[in-house]
XYZ file of C-alpha atoms in Angstrom:
362
model
C 38.826 -32.262 -1.260
C 37.384 -29.338 0.698
C 39.323 -26.884 -1.457
C 37.990 -28.471 -4.630
C 34.419 -28.318 -3.342
C 34.858 -24.652 -2.433
C 36.195 -23.884 -5.893
C 33.302 -25.551 -7.633
C 30.789 -23.859 -5.323
C 32.262 -20.417 -5.949
C 32.411 -21.104 -9.660
C 28.736 -22.032 -9.872
C 27.660 -18.914 -7.968
C 29.883 -16.327 -9.634
C 29.865 -17.562 -13.184
C 26.450 -19.234 -13.317
C 27.578 -22.650 -14.379
C 25.145 -24.611 -16.560
C 23.369 -27.581 -14.940
C 25.535 -30.445 -13.760
C 26.451 -33.214 -16.116
C 23.411 -35.262 -17.056
C 23.444 -39.007 -17.496
C 24.378 -39.951 -21.017
C 26.021 -36.610 -21.886
C 29.183 -37.108 -23.909
C 32.588 -36.276 -22.415
C 34.559 -34.283 -24.981
C 38.110 -35.479 -25.234
C 40.813 -33.077 -24.143
C 42.286 -33.018 -27.628
C 39.096 -31.452 -29.030
C 39.204 -28.520 -26.589
C 40.888 -25.237 -27.444
C 43.822 -24.674 -25.071
C 42.428 -26.550 -22.095
C 44.132 -25.744 -18.808
C 45.427 -29.329 -18.654
C 47.164 -28.858 -22.014
C 48.490 -25.453 -21.049
C 49.830 -26.810 -17.763
C 51.808 -29.512 -19.584
C 53.323 -26.867 -21.871
C 54.245 -24.802 -18.836
C 55.911 -27.786 -17.153
C 58.267 -28.057 -20.122
C 59.526 -24.524 -19.457
C 61.557 -24.246 -16.205
C 60.730 -20.549 -15.708
C 57.012 -21.045 -16.291
C 56.922 -24.167 -14.134
C 58.679 -22.456 -11.219
C 56.396 -19.415 -11.469
C 53.280 -21.605 -11.471
C 54.405 -23.544 -8.377
C 55.280 -20.334 -6.562
C 51.934 -18.794 -7.441
C 50.119 -21.823 -6.039
C 51.655 -21.078 -2.637
C 50.564 -17.441 -2.900
C 46.838 -18.183 -3.106
C 46.265 -17.553 0.600
C 47.986 -14.163 0.324
C 45.394 -12.626 -1.997
C 43.166 -10.577 0.307
C 41.845 -7.079 0.960
C 43.026 -6.005 4.425
C 42.751 -2.642 6.116
C 44.811 0.287 4.785
C 47.458 -0.151 7.483
C 48.191 -3.688 6.279
C 48.902 -2.922 2.625
C 50.314 -4.397 0.510
C 48.546 -7.665 1.177
C 50.417 -9.657 -1.492
C 54.186 -10.246 -1.315
C 56.209 -8.757 -4.144
C 57.506 -12.194 -5.160
C 53.913 -13.337 -5.769
C 53.330 -10.413 -8.131
C 56.619 -11.240 -9.886
C 55.495 -14.848 -10.307
C 52.265 -13.609 -11.883
C 54.280 -11.409 -14.251
C 56.286 -14.434 -15.426
C 53.054 -16.125 -16.525
C 51.766 -13.167 -18.553
C 52.785 -14.630 -21.918
C 52.022 -18.230 -21.019
C 49.181 -20.129 -22.682
C 47.916 -20.688 -19.137
C 46.589 -17.123 -19.119
C 43.935 -17.963 -21.732
C 43.289 -21.599 -20.861
C 39.725 -22.907 -20.573
C 37.736 -25.711 -18.965
C 34.625 -27.466 -20.255
C 31.787 -28.387 -17.948
C 31.594 -31.909 -19.382
C 35.264 -32.602 -19.829
C 37.081 -35.433 -18.108
C 39.331 -34.384 -15.215
C 37.228 -31.254 -14.797
C 38.270 -30.761 -11.162
C 41.965 -30.885 -12.036
C 41.352 -28.420 -14.860
C 39.543 -26.026 -12.529
C 42.336 -26.249 -9.964
C 44.734 -25.003 -12.637
C 42.292 -22.382 -13.875
C 41.770 -20.787 -10.454
C 45.500 -20.751 -9.737
C 45.998 -18.834 -12.969
C 42.987 -16.641 -12.186
C 44.873 -15.432 -9.109
C 47.813 -14.567 -11.370
C 45.621 -12.473 -13.639
C 44.059 -10.734 -10.657
C 47.492 -9.785 -9.312
C 48.570 -8.631 -12.770
C 45.529 -6.437 -13.316
C 44.945 -5.021 -9.818
C 46.444 -1.581 -10.341
C 45.313 -0.407 -6.902
C 47.542 -3.098 -5.415
C 50.440 -1.957 -7.581
C 50.049 1.661 -6.494
C 49.850 0.499 -2.866
C 53.148 -1.316 -3.350
C 54.710 1.791 -4.918
C 53.617 3.786 -1.870
C 55.192 1.186 0.390
C 58.501 1.561 -1.460
C 58.483 5.326 -0.830
C 59.473 6.065 2.785
C 57.380 9.224 3.145
C 54.278 7.771 1.507
C 54.564 4.567 3.517
C 55.016 6.402 6.822
C 52.038 8.707 6.233
C 49.818 5.880 5.038
C 50.640 3.713 8.021
C 49.760 6.635 10.298
C 46.291 7.133 8.868
C 45.764 3.402 8.545
C 46.301 3.002 12.278
C 44.206 6.059 13.188
C 41.371 4.945 10.898
C 41.176 1.329 12.029
C 37.549 0.268 12.281
C 35.854 -0.913 15.435
C 36.189 0.402 18.991
C 39.628 1.848 18.251
C 38.246 4.257 15.654
C 38.764 7.885 16.676
C 37.225 9.906 13.863
C 38.911 13.284 14.616
C 42.343 11.635 14.656
C 41.469 9.645 11.539
C 40.470 12.796 9.650
C 43.603 14.603 10.794
C 45.862 11.792 9.543
C 43.956 11.573 6.258
C 44.505 15.298 5.688
C 48.186 14.873 6.514
C 48.521 12.081 3.959
C 46.904 13.932 1.070
C 48.727 17.153 1.951
C 52.232 15.727 2.467
C 52.521 12.478 0.481
C 54.042 12.883 -3.005
C 51.131 13.759 -5.279
C 51.796 10.963 -7.821
C 51.606 8.383 -5.018
C 48.513 9.913 -3.382
C 46.671 10.212 -6.698
C 47.718 6.709 -7.688
C 46.228 5.228 -4.518
C 43.004 7.211 -4.707
C 42.434 7.190 -8.465
C 43.633 3.740 -9.513
C 41.510 2.100 -12.244
C 39.705 -1.182 -11.595
C 37.817 -3.471 -13.932
C 34.092 -3.509 -12.954
C 34.308 -7.206 -12.156
C 37.389 -6.833 -9.931
C 35.670 -6.282 -6.600
C 38.883 -6.691 -4.607
C 40.520 -3.866 -6.523
C 37.444 -1.669 -6.095
C 37.289 -2.370 -2.373
C 40.966 -1.524 -1.973
C 40.322 1.785 -3.743
C 37.348 2.619 -1.496
C 39.353 1.716 1.602
C 41.945 4.327 0.665
C 39.605 6.711 2.516
C 38.816 4.158 5.259
C 35.036 4.699 4.956
C 34.120 2.839 8.140
C 35.910 5.384 10.343
C 36.487 8.572 8.328
C 32.879 9.140 7.318
C 30.204 10.403 9.736
C 28.145 7.873 11.701
C 24.757 7.135 10.231
C 23.600 9.124 7.228
C 23.272 12.814 8.138
C 21.523 15.422 6.032
C 23.846 16.967 3.423
C 22.960 20.497 4.542
C 23.990 19.576 8.086
C 27.355 18.398 6.764
C 27.742 21.731 4.993
C 26.839 23.590 8.189
C 29.529 21.695 10.096
C 31.975 22.393 7.280
C 31.211 26.122 7.252
C 31.858 26.225 11.008
C 35.454 25.116 10.375
C 37.657 27.597 8.511
C 39.785 24.930 6.828
C 36.807 22.902 5.605
C 34.965 26.030 4.468
C 37.972 27.160 2.413
C 38.403 23.759 0.812
C 34.734 23.452 -0.051
C 34.909 26.869 -1.745
C 38.004 25.700 -3.611
C 36.132 22.606 -4.813
C 33.104 24.643 -5.921
C 35.389 26.978 -7.887
C 37.611 24.476 -9.678
C 35.162 21.579 -10.129
C 32.359 23.745 -11.498
C 31.144 22.486 -14.929
C 30.969 25.357 -17.412
C 28.747 23.771 -20.069
C 26.626 20.720 -20.861
C 29.772 18.849 -21.900
C 31.080 19.144 -18.350
C 34.093 21.308 -19.170
C 35.758 22.308 -15.900
C 35.942 25.996 -14.976
C 39.713 25.584 -14.626
C 42.236 22.834 -15.383
C 41.243 19.278 -14.487
C 44.325 19.000 -12.289
C 43.029 21.872 -10.136
C 39.684 20.106 -9.773
C 41.386 16.881 -8.633
C 43.544 18.772 -6.135
C 40.453 20.526 -4.751
C 38.577 17.212 -4.571
C 41.436 15.539 -2.698
C 41.675 18.562 -0.404
C 38.216 17.744 0.989
C 39.354 14.295 2.163
C 39.785 14.459 5.911
C 37.123 17.141 6.433
C 33.442 16.923 7.360
C 32.744 16.922 3.607
C 34.898 13.858 2.892
C 33.679 12.230 -0.363
C 34.310 8.637 -1.362
C 33.566 6.068 -4.067
C 30.056 4.766 -3.565
C 30.748 1.123 -4.466
C 33.397 -1.407 -5.449
C 32.214 -1.712 -9.056
C 32.491 1.807 -10.488
C 34.223 5.163 -10.031
C 31.179 7.209 -9.018
C 31.713 9.353 -5.929
C 29.354 10.944 -3.409
C 29.121 12.507 0.015
C 28.022 10.283 2.877
C 24.704 12.047 3.422
C 21.088 12.211 2.336
C 18.580 14.911 1.381
C 15.644 13.213 3.068
C 13.866 15.520 5.466
C 15.173 18.733 3.889
C 11.702 20.293 3.712
C 11.577 23.473 1.631
C 15.382 23.294 1.241
C 15.135 20.046 -0.743
C 16.322 21.547 -4.043
C 19.262 23.303 -2.387
C 20.270 20.059 -0.688
C 20.048 18.113 -3.936
C 22.227 20.656 -5.740
C 24.871 20.230 -3.056
C 24.719 16.433 -3.204
C 24.758 16.374 -6.998
C 27.807 18.658 -7.129
C 29.649 15.447 -6.180
C 27.541 12.557 -7.452
C 26.467 14.094 -10.806
C 29.304 16.498 -11.558
C 30.499 15.919 -15.160
C 33.632 18.028 -14.609
C 34.700 15.921 -11.613
C 33.705 12.645 -13.279
C 35.756 13.405 -16.409
C 38.745 14.583 -14.363
C 38.716 11.306 -12.414
C 38.234 9.236 -15.591
C 41.134 10.993 -17.359
C 43.464 10.411 -14.420
C 42.473 6.749 -14.270
C 43.149 6.397 -17.994
C 46.583 7.884 -17.469
C 47.270 5.498 -14.595
C 46.235 2.591 -16.822
C 48.760 3.675 -19.426
C 51.542 3.637 -16.846
C 51.013 -0.098 -16.406
C 50.154 -1.023 -19.983
C 53.691 -2.383 -20.146
C 55.885 -3.871 -17.445
C 56.534 -1.498 -14.547
C 59.949 0.136 -14.805
C 61.980 2.499 -12.663
C 60.925 5.378 -14.907
C 57.255 5.140 -13.896
C 57.245 7.666 -11.084
C 59.309 10.296 -12.931
C 56.769 9.999 -15.765
C 53.946 10.498 -13.263
C 55.664 13.548 -11.804
C 56.206 15.088 -15.239
C 52.556 14.519 -16.134
C 51.365 16.267 -12.994
C 53.589 19.284 -13.696
C 52.681 19.566 -17.381
C 49.003 20.424 -17.736
C 49.237 20.233 -21.515
C 50.056 16.530 -21.403
C 46.699 14.797 -21.716
C 46.048 11.049 -21.651
C 45.059 9.398 -24.901
C 41.398 8.369 -25.320
C 42.071 4.665 -25.380
C 41.995 2.117 -22.633
C 44.932 -0.325 -22.492
C 44.219 -3.966 -21.904
C 45.150 -4.000 -18.227
C 42.206 -1.697 -17.366
C 39.546 -4.101 -18.492
C 41.292 -7.455 -18.495
C 39.629 -10.046 -16.338
C 40.161 -13.721 -16.793
C 36.867 -15.131 -18.016
C 36.205 -18.813 -17.759
C 35.118 -19.922 -21.216
C 32.443 -22.593 -20.864
C 32.591 -24.050 -24.314
C 29.393 -25.462 -25.849
C 28.925 -29.181 -26.126
C 30.464 -30.892 -29.070
């Protein structure tokens, strides 16, 4: 009963349920609904594969979480496989009506399937699992995950060193997949997993320093100074369209090269792919414009934004069909061939979120 109450409470907050059933309101019969979850569940029960996948997914509900980087992947592979088995089931598009009979039972089914769709569409989770399956990527990621653990155990210099080691030594397709995985705007878990790739609570400076102070610290370190110059060269927009001064791949490499330095950038939220430095221009005095130019070279850089968007589109295409053993070779070929550009369309997995359809009253 507690679980049902929690489901209904979350549903009313997140999806803005209409007012509760009023006295005298009619209860539409299940037969008049379009693919209700109760109907879809009965169809699934008649198929042994679908039925087994649904039962297995029900036991996976507690596994869907967003832990620290060192604990990835947070969902067992068999749970993702169960979600894949339900992809073509009518359960994936089933609906519930706010005045239907057996509404609670319908919502129980809906939220079980919602977990399946979340697993199926969370590409950041899939790239995390691919990293885990690669010994070198997994070893390097575990190292920075441990060094960047939040709380009293956070040692920022060690965290930054391990972050640099990961992005320097991990296979580029894996590193780019983890950092530049696409998330639907409504998939906050996916967006949080992407932000946590850079462990913001430990890797970024305490408080909110002035951006010019960050640059001063960076210039005092030869490695950081060189990488900042590399970023300013290759991520410099040449025109109002944001065309990069060099190839987009060079811009992305320069951007990733800054991770683990005093100028470490990161995604600013869980709902979009905008990036920024962890600093402010408040208190810059007569250097205000110079500070804003530095800050905007990350947060309002059309060359960088388009390079990130193109890479995310490419990563979406990799998972537009079922993952196969050929995925990583394809990624490696794309990174070596600068002429191979992603197509300007977004496959369904990038934007697919399971929306509860609250049908109007009959």
